[in-house]
Amino acid sequence: MNDVGLPVLGARGCLGRLNPLIRQVRDNGPVSRVRTVTGDEAWLVTRHAELKQLLMDSRLGNTHPDPQNRPRYLDNVLLDLLVSDQDPAAARQFHLDFRAQLTPHFSAARMSGLRARVGAVVDELLGDVLAEPSPVDMHNAFSLPLSYQILCDLIGIADRDEYMAVLHPAGNVGAESDSVGGLYDYLVRLAGRKREQPGDDLASALCAAGHPDETVALLLVAVTMSYLVTPHGISAAIGLFAMNPGQHKLVADDPRLLPGAVEETLRLSKFSESMVPRYANADIDIAGVTIRAGDLVLCDHGSVGFDDRVFSDPERFDVTRAPNPHLVFSHGITYCIGAPLARLEIHEVLARLLPRLPVMRLAIPVDEIQLYGDLGEGQLGGGIAHLPIAWD
Ligand code: HEM
């Protein structure tokens, strides 16, 4: 790949809308060439069918023959750590083993054990928010503390603020390797403490499963990297209902619509650019193009939710949409392990917030919602940084 004049990624998105740049790329074909912000070339997958097909293809993965000189989506230490020059089949098996360690901890039984705790934290934070004068920045006053608290409860971290102070520098796009090392060291020390004083939490369970502290820390880094996508998903859900009072009333009047409403908010949630980089380990023919071994492929799980070949009138927020086969949690071997927890949190938020705030609206125009990128804070996963919500 050596074209000049390719579309350059990095355009700002708007909640509930397909990013115009992605629409332009999609018009060139379901799998199209783009330039990343690092200046490298990549294939961007913008259609549902092609993304689903590639996510099931073992020729796409996290290996590259020359990781140092591979094309990059972003310059980021954490993303660098994910790519190795291992044999692709061995790397795939390693990934399957890694998933097998975590998946049982997000089972339906484990989630139903967490439901009451999530509900209690939602109620407590809502009480605080509603005591404030309108408008309130729901992202910082509600979505962030809620999902951080639940993440810390799940892992078994007592001091939420201390952990976030370690995590934020490591999740910055321009993170230095010592901040990533700081996060890892923090989790190694946590594992050491849990081994001596186990609790009813994920860190203790991973220690009890016989993993050394270093492996426990790596597994916990993977879980922790949801620290911004989940609050973003919660804020996107609140924002979508604030913009759609008719849909708000429908769900507040009939809680049976809640599960469908959760899926519809998820479908429209990923509007800011946050793609997952993968590398071809062999040539792949798809949609009339040939992806060459070593090429960078960007999987855009969010924008395929706007694919008009699958979703009719895709920019319409419709809580009764069925089926709703969005790919926001990915598909196949990379399907999000924490999806049950993310769904639980958004469900409990909507179940409690919509009846208590029957009239709410965005306090600013939707295209002025601030994103982390606008603030010069390029956090991995990015998304909403402030969400001012007003009510009467
Ligand atoms: C709305 C919230 C969330 C969204 C949109 C989301 C989305 C995703 C996506 C697209 C992937 C695939 C990444 C890839 O291909 O490499 C993924 C993987 C993952 N997610 Fe989530 N996620 C969310 C919440 C969570 C939560 C709450 C947790 C756990 C506390 C979590 C844990 C994980 C883990 C461990 C993986 C790695 C799976 C693997 O590599 O096989 N996620 N997530």
XYZ file of C-alpha atoms and ligand atoms in Angstrom, residues 55 62 82 95 98-99 102 106 151 154 219 222-224 226 229-230 233-234 266 269-270 276-278 301 327-330 333-339 341-342 345-346, ligand 1:
84
model
C -13.735 -11.077 12.808
C -2.374 -9.586 16.749
C -0.592 -6.393 22.213
C -5.605 -15.676 23.269
C -6.441 -15.914 28.178
C -10.198 -15.662 27.481
C -11.686 -14.431 32.482
C -18.711 -12.610 33.850
C -14.889 -1.922 38.132
C -15.298 -6.350 40.656
C -5.387 -10.297 33.117
C -7.154 -6.366 30.093
C -10.283 -6.035 32.260
C -9.344 -2.528 33.328
C -12.848 -0.974 29.759
C -15.734 2.622 27.104
C -18.243 1.737 29.829
C -21.661 3.871 26.880
C -23.650 5.020 29.917
C -25.284 0.469 22.425
C -23.064 4.694 21.246
C -19.717 4.549 19.426
C -9.419 -1.870 16.964
C -6.180 -2.539 15.056
C -5.483 -6.007 13.642
C -17.291 -1.898 15.571
C -21.290 -5.423 16.678
C -20.332 -2.872 19.319
C -18.955 -5.699 21.507
C -17.141 -7.291 18.527
C -12.783 -14.790 19.290
C -12.580 -11.120 20.398
C -16.182 -10.776 21.618
C -16.135 -8.477 24.667
C -15.796 -10.542 27.820
C -17.343 -7.743 29.914
C -20.440 -7.296 27.713
C -21.501 -6.242 32.922
C -21.757 -3.310 30.500
C -24.888 -1.230 34.177
C -26.740 0.483 31.314
C -20.163 -0.365 26.678
C -19.057 -0.910 27.186
C -18.081 -1.760 26.416
C -17.820 -1.823 25.072
C -18.475 -1.015 23.941
C -16.793 -2.832 24.871
C -16.282 -3.205 23.633
C -15.312 -4.163 23.442
C -14.776 -4.544 22.158
C -15.176 -3.950 20.802
C -13.846 -5.514 22.364
C -12.993 -6.237 21.315
C -11.634 -5.620 21.293
C -10.708 -6.339 20.339
O -11.119 -6.792 19.277
O -9.527 -6.436 20.664
C -13.789 -5.751 23.792
C -12.961 -6.658 24.394
C -12.875 -6.828 25.750
N -13.637 -6.217 26.713
Fe -15.094 -4.846 26.403
N -16.437 -3.338 26.081
C -17.206 -2.732 27.050
C -17.178 -2.973 28.409
C -16.363 -3.884 29.025
C -16.339 -4.166 30.446
C -17.310 -3.541 31.467
C -15.348 -5.075 30.663
C -14.903 -5.701 31.948
C -15.028 -5.143 33.131
C -14.761 -5.395 29.365
C -13.733 -6.293 29.166
C -13.234 -6.670 27.940
C -12.143 -7.620 27.774
C -11.395 -8.355 28.882
C -11.915 -7.724 26.397
C -10.840 -8.572 25.698
C -11.476 -9.732 24.958
C -10.467 -10.473 24.115
O -9.388 -9.964 23.807
O -10.758 -11.617 23.723
N -15.394 -4.650 28.408
N -14.693 -4.919 24.416
